[in-house]
mmCIF file with all atom_site columns, C-alpha atoms in Angstrom:
data_model
loop_
_atom_site.group_PDB
_atom_site.id
_atom_site.type_symbol
_atom_site.label_atom_id
_atom_site.label_alt_id
_atom_site.label_comp_id
_atom_site.label_asym_id
_atom_site.label_entity_id
_atom_site.label_seq_id
_atom_site.pdbx_PDB_ins_code
_atom_site.Cartn_x
_atom_site.Cartn_y
_atom_site.Cartn_z
_atom_site.occupancy
_atom_site.B_iso_or_equiv
_atom_site.pdbx_formal_charge
_atom_site.auth_seq_id
_atom_site.auth_comp_id
_atom_site.auth_asym_id
_atom_site.auth_atom_id
_atom_site.pdbx_PDB_model_num
ATOM 1   C CA . MET A 1 1   ? 0.123  0.357   -0.033  1.00 62.00 ? 1   MET A CA 1
ATOM 2   C CA . SER A 1 2   ? 1.413  3.480   -0.523  1.00 72.00 ? 2   SER A CA 1
ATOM 3   C CA . GLU A 1 3   ? 0.226  6.535   1.284   1.00 77.00 ? 3   GLU A CA 1
ATOM 4   C CA . LYS A 1 4   ? -1.876 8.917   0.127   1.00 80.00 ? 4   LYS A CA 1
ATOM 5   C CA . ILE A 1 5   ? -0.584 12.736  0.123   1.00 78.00 ? 5   ILE A CA 1
ATOM 6   C CA . SER A 1 6   ? -2.577 15.674  -0.786  1.00 82.00 ? 6   SER A CA 1
ATOM 7   C CA . VAL A 1 7   ? -2.435 17.467  -3.973  1.00 84.00 ? 7   VAL A CA 1
ATOM 8   C CA . GLU A 1 8   ? -0.763 20.466  -2.464  1.00 84.00 ? 8   GLU A CA 1
ATOM 9   C CA . ALA A 1 9   ? 1.931  18.115  -1.073  1.00 84.00 ? 9   ALA A CA 1
ATOM 10  C CA . GLN A 1 10  ? 2.694  16.501  -4.618  1.00 88.00 ? 10  GLN A CA 1
ATOM 11  C CA . GLU A 1 11  ? 2.806  19.726  -6.357  1.00 88.00 ? 11  GLU A CA 1
ATOM 12  C CA . ALA A 1 12  ? 5.041  21.044  -3.597  1.00 87.00 ? 12  ALA A CA 1
ATOM 13  C CA . TYR A 1 13  ? 7.223  18.299  -3.999  1.00 88.00 ? 13  TYR A CA 1
ATOM 14  C CA . GLU A 1 14  ? 7.424  18.678  -7.908  1.00 92.00 ? 14  GLU A CA 1
ATOM 15  C CA . ARG A 1 15  ? 8.773  22.261  -8.017  1.00 92.00 ? 15  ARG A CA 1
ATOM 16  C CA . ILE A 1 16  ? 11.100 21.841  -5.103  1.00 91.00 ? 16  ILE A CA 1
ATOM 17  C CA . ASN A 1 17  ? 12.243 18.735  -7.610  1.00 92.00 ? 17  ASN A CA 1
ATOM 18  C CA . ALA A 1 18  ? 12.230 20.768  -10.752 1.00 94.00 ? 18  ALA A CA 1
ATOM 19  C CA . SER A 1 19  ? 14.221 23.751  -8.728  1.00 94.00 ? 19  SER A CA 1
ATOM 20  C CA . ASP A 1 20  ? 18.074 24.602  -9.439  1.00 95.00 ? 20  ASP A CA 1
ATOM 21  C CA . ASP A 1 21  ? 18.390 23.897  -5.692  1.00 95.00 ? 21  ASP A CA 1
ATOM 22  C CA . PHE A 1 22  ? 17.615 20.465  -5.959  1.00 94.00 ? 22  PHE A CA 1
ATOM 23  C CA . ALA A 1 23  ? 19.444 19.995  -9.377  1.00 96.00 ? 23  ALA A CA 1
ATOM 24  C CA . GLN A 1 24  ? 22.559 21.430  -7.119  1.00 96.00 ? 24  GLN A CA 1
ATOM 25  C CA . LEU A 1 25  ? 22.202 18.980  -4.424  1.00 96.00 ? 25  LEU A CA 1
ATOM 26  C CA . LYS A 1 26  ? 21.908 16.221  -6.219  1.00 96.00 ? 26  LYS A CA 1
ATOM 27  C CA . LYS A 1 27  ? 24.507 17.534  -8.780  1.00 96.00 ? 27  LYS A CA 1
ATOM 28  C CA . SER A 1 28  ? 26.699 17.969  -5.342  1.00 96.00 ? 28  SER A CA 1
ATOM 29  C CA . TYR A 1 29  ? 26.012 14.607  -3.909  1.00 96.00 ? 29  TYR A CA 1
ATOM 30  C CA . PHE A 1 30  ? 26.804 12.169  -6.920  1.00 97.00 ? 30  PHE A CA 1
ATOM 31  C CA . GLY A 1 31  ? 30.066 14.577  -7.746  1.00 96.00 ? 31  GLY A CA 1
ATOM 32  C CA . PHE A 1 32  ? 31.090 13.399  -4.279  1.00 97.00 ? 32  PHE A CA 1
ATOM 33  C CA . VAL A 1 33  ? 29.554 9.789   -4.087  1.00 97.00 ? 33  VAL A CA 1
ATOM 34  C CA . VAL A 1 34  ? 30.316 8.642   -7.890  1.00 97.00 ? 34  VAL A CA 1
ATOM 35  C CA . PRO A 1 35  ? 34.495 9.339   -8.265  1.00 97.00 ? 35  PRO A CA 1
ATOM 36  C CA . LEU A 1 36  ? 34.862 7.886   -4.628  1.00 96.00 ? 36  LEU A CA 1
ATOM 37  C CA . THR A 1 37  ? 32.635 4.785   -5.039  1.00 97.00 ? 37  THR A CA 1
ATOM 38  C CA . ILE A 1 38  ? 34.654 4.324   -8.349  1.00 97.00 ? 38  ILE A CA 1
ATOM 39  C CA . ALA A 1 39  ? 38.026 4.557   -6.640  1.00 97.00 ? 39  ALA A CA 1
ATOM 40  C CA . PHE A 1 40  ? 37.351 2.861   -3.564  1.00 96.00 ? 40  PHE A CA 1
ATOM 41  C CA . MET A 1 41  ? 36.211 0.059   -5.655  1.00 97.00 ? 41  MET A CA 1
ATOM 42  C CA . ALA A 1 42  ? 39.308 0.226   -7.593  1.00 97.00 ? 42  ALA A CA 1
ATOM 43  C CA . TRP A 1 43  ? 41.477 -0.216  -4.454  1.00 96.00 ? 43  TRP A CA 1
ATOM 44  C CA . TYR A 1 44  ? 39.428 -2.784  -3.375  1.00 96.00 ? 44  TYR A CA 1
ATOM 45  C CA . VAL A 1 45  ? 39.639 -4.856  -6.628  1.00 97.00 ? 45  VAL A CA 1
ATOM 46  C CA . LEU A 1 46  ? 43.870 -4.132  -6.915  1.00 96.00 ? 46  LEU A CA 1
ATOM 47  C CA . TYR A 1 47  ? 43.702 -5.900  -3.082  1.00 96.00 ? 47  TYR A CA 1
ATOM 48  C CA . VAL A 1 48  ? 41.843 -9.126  -4.329  1.00 96.00 ? 48  VAL A CA 1
ATOM 49  C CA . LEU A 1 49  ? 43.682 -9.119  -7.907  1.00 97.00 ? 49  LEU A CA 1
ATOM 50  C CA . MET A 1 50  ? 46.884 -8.594  -5.936  1.00 96.00 ? 50  MET A CA 1
ATOM 51  C CA . SER A 1 51  ? 46.159 -11.298 -3.254  1.00 94.00 ? 51  SER A CA 1
ATOM 52  C CA . ILE A 1 52  ? 45.388 -13.557 -6.377  1.00 95.00 ? 52  ILE A CA 1
ATOM 53  C CA . TYR A 1 53  ? 48.193 -13.443 -8.789  1.00 97.00 ? 53  TYR A CA 1
ATOM 54  C CA . ALA A 1 54  ? 50.700 -11.343 -6.714  1.00 96.00 ? 54  ALA A CA 1
ATOM 55  C CA . GLY A 1 55  ? 50.961 -14.183 -3.577  1.00 93.00 ? 55  GLY A CA 1
ATOM 56  C CA . GLY A 1 56  ? 54.701 -13.617 -3.272  1.00 95.00 ? 56  GLY A CA 1
ATOM 57  C CA . PHE A 1 57  ? 54.569 -10.016 -2.473  1.00 96.00 ? 57  PHE A CA 1
ATOM 58  C CA . MET A 1 58  ? 51.283 -10.140 -0.593  1.00 95.00 ? 58  MET A CA 1
ATOM 59  C CA . GLY A 1 59  ? 53.363 -12.671 1.628   1.00 95.00 ? 59  GLY A CA 1
ATOM 60  C CA . LYS A 1 60  ? 56.277 -10.660 2.218   1.00 95.00 ? 60  LYS A CA 1
ATOM 61  C CA . GLN A 1 61  ? 56.817 -10.014 6.295   1.00 96.00 ? 61  GLN A CA 1
ATOM 62  C CA . VAL A 1 62  ? 56.617 -6.027  7.103   1.00 95.00 ? 62  VAL A CA 1
ATOM 63  C CA . PHE A 1 63  ? 57.451 -6.832  10.588  1.00 93.00 ? 63  PHE A CA 1
ATOM 64  C CA . GLY A 1 64  ? 57.046 -9.877  12.869  1.00 92.00 ? 64  GLY A CA 1
ATOM 65  C CA . ASN A 1 65  ? 54.272 -11.905 11.463  1.00 93.00 ? 65  ASN A CA 1
ATOM 66  C CA . ILE A 1 66  ? 52.510 -8.899  9.677   1.00 96.00 ? 66  ILE A CA 1
ATOM 67  C CA . ASN A 1 67  ? 52.940 -9.261  6.135   1.00 96.00 ? 67  ASN A CA 1
ATOM 68  C CA . VAL A 1 68  ? 51.572 -6.904  2.978   1.00 96.00 ? 68  VAL A CA 1
ATOM 69  C CA . ALA A 1 69  ? 48.363 -8.876  2.736   1.00 96.00 ? 69  ALA A CA 1
ATOM 70  C CA . LEU A 1 70  ? 47.573 -7.779  6.233   1.00 96.00 ? 70  LEU A CA 1
ATOM 71  C CA . VAL A 1 71  ? 48.324 -4.148  6.199   1.00 96.00 ? 71  VAL A CA 1
ATOM 72  C CA . PHE A 1 72  ? 46.542 -4.346  2.752   1.00 95.00 ? 72  PHE A CA 1
ATOM 73  C CA . GLY A 1 73  ? 43.514 -5.601  4.520   1.00 95.00 ? 73  GLY A CA 1
ATOM 74  C CA . LEU A 1 74  ? 43.998 -3.240  7.609   1.00 96.00 ? 74  LEU A CA 1
ATOM 75  C CA . LEU A 1 75  ? 44.264 -0.363  4.896   1.00 96.00 ? 75  LEU A CA 1
ATOM 76  C CA . GLN A 1 76  ? 41.043 -1.384  3.907   1.00 96.00 ? 76  GLN A CA 1
ATOM 77  C CA . PHE A 1 77  ? 39.322 -0.573  6.879   1.00 96.00 ? 77  PHE A CA 1
ATOM 78  C CA . VAL A 1 78  ? 40.924 3.034   7.669   1.00 97.00 ? 78  VAL A CA 1
ATOM 79  C CA . THR A 1 79  ? 40.120 3.689   4.025   1.00 96.00 ? 79  THR A CA 1
ATOM 80  C CA . THR A 1 80  ? 36.212 2.851   4.508   1.00 96.00 ? 80  THR A CA 1
ATOM 81  C CA . PHE A 1 81  ? 36.447 4.552   7.910   1.00 97.00 ? 81  PHE A CA 1
ATOM 82  C CA . GLY A 1 82  ? 38.228 7.887   6.012   1.00 97.00 ? 82  GLY A CA 1
ATOM 83  C CA . ILE A 1 83  ? 35.701 8.104   3.375   1.00 97.00 ? 83  ILE A CA 1
ATOM 84  C CA . ALA A 1 84  ? 32.613 8.008   5.856   1.00 97.00 ? 84  ALA A CA 1
ATOM 85  C CA . ILE A 1 85  ? 33.994 10.446  7.889   1.00 98.00 ? 85  ILE A CA 1
ATOM 86  C CA . TRP A 1 86  ? 34.936 12.803  4.911   1.00 97.00 ? 86  TRP A CA 1
ATOM 87  C CA . TYR A 1 87  ? 31.674 12.045  3.477   1.00 97.00 ? 87  TYR A CA 1
ATOM 88  C CA . ALA A 1 88  ? 29.754 13.121  6.790   1.00 97.00 ? 88  ALA A CA 1
ATOM 89  C CA . ARG A 1 89  ? 32.082 16.641  6.778   1.00 97.00 ? 89  ARG A CA 1
ATOM 90  C CA . PHE A 1 90  ? 31.510 17.416  2.935   1.00 97.00 ? 90  PHE A CA 1
ATOM 91  C CA . ALA A 1 91  ? 27.236 16.648  3.447   1.00 97.00 ? 91  ALA A CA 1
ATOM 92  C CA . ALA A 1 92  ? 27.488 19.123  6.447   1.00 97.00 ? 92  ALA A CA 1
ATOM 93  C CA . SER A 1 93  ? 29.283 21.897  5.115   1.00 96.00 ? 93  SER A CA 1
ATOM 94  C CA . ARG A 1 94  ? 27.699 21.610  1.399   1.00 94.00 ? 94  ARG A CA 1
ATOM 95  C CA . MET A 1 95  ? 24.519 19.637  1.329   1.00 96.00 ? 95  MET A CA 1
ATOM 96  C CA . ASP A 1 96  ? 22.917 19.914  4.232   1.00 96.00 ? 96  ASP A CA 1
ATOM 97  C CA . PRO A 1 97  ? 22.452 23.762  4.623   1.00 95.00 ? 97  PRO A CA 1
ATOM 98  C CA . LEU A 1 98  ? 20.841 23.291  1.048   1.00 95.00 ? 98  LEU A CA 1
ATOM 99  C CA . ALA A 1 99  ? 18.923 20.432  2.054   1.00 95.00 ? 99  ALA A CA 1
ATOM 100 C CA . ASP A 1 100 ? 17.635 22.154  4.883   1.00 95.00 ? 100 ASP A CA 1
ATOM 101 C CA . LYS A 1 101 ? 16.625 25.425  2.967   1.00 94.00 ? 101 LYS A CA 1
ATOM 102 C CA . LEU A 1 102 ? 14.802 22.809  0.437   1.00 93.00 ? 102 LEU A CA 1
ATOM 103 C CA . ARG A 1 103 ? 12.744 21.256  3.445   1.00 93.00 ? 103 ARG A CA 1
ATOM 104 C CA . ASP A 1 104 ? 11.743 24.211  5.153   1.00 93.00 ? 104 ASP A CA 1
ATOM 105 C CA . GLU A 1 105 ? 10.431 25.589  1.615   1.00 90.00 ? 105 GLU A CA 1
ATOM 106 C CA . TYR A 1 106 ? 8.434  22.319  1.133   1.00 88.00 ? 106 TYR A CA 1
ATOM 107 C CA . GLU A 1 107 ? 7.156  22.459  4.667   1.00 89.00 ? 107 GLU A CA 1
ATOM 108 C CA . ALA A 1 108 ? 6.038  26.243  4.298   1.00 88.00 ? 108 ALA A CA 1
ATOM 109 C CA . GLU A 1 109 ? 4.440  25.275  1.099   1.00 84.00 ? 109 GLU A CA 1
ATOM 110 C CA . ILE A 1 110 ? 2.264  22.456  2.199   1.00 82.00 ? 110 ILE A CA 1
ATOM 111 C CA . GLU A 1 111 ? 1.455  24.182  5.431   1.00 79.00 ? 111 GLU A CA 1
ATOM 112 C CA . ARG A 1 112 ? -0.574 26.894  3.728   1.00 68.00 ? 112 ARG A CA 1
#
C-alpha cells in the first residue's frame, strides 16, 4: 500500500524537485559519491587481484608476523572509515544547508 498525499504536497514536491537548488543538491551528492565509489572499488579490486596473482608479494613479511596482505586488508578498513568521515563533513558543509532550505520551503508550502 502506498501512502496518500495531498495534491498540495505533490505540487510542492514537484516544484522543489524541478528547482535549481535541488539540481545543485543532486549534483553535489553525485559529484562526491560516484568518484569516491569508483576509487574505493578500484582499491578493493586491486587488493583482491594482488591477493590472487601476486601471492609472493602479498606474503612478504613487513615486520614480525605482519605481511603485506594484512597491511592491505587493514588499510581497507582505514579507507572505509576515512571516506565515511570525509562524506559526513562534506555533507554537513555543502549539502545539509541546501537540503534544510529545500525542506523548509516544502514544509512552508504545504502548511499554507
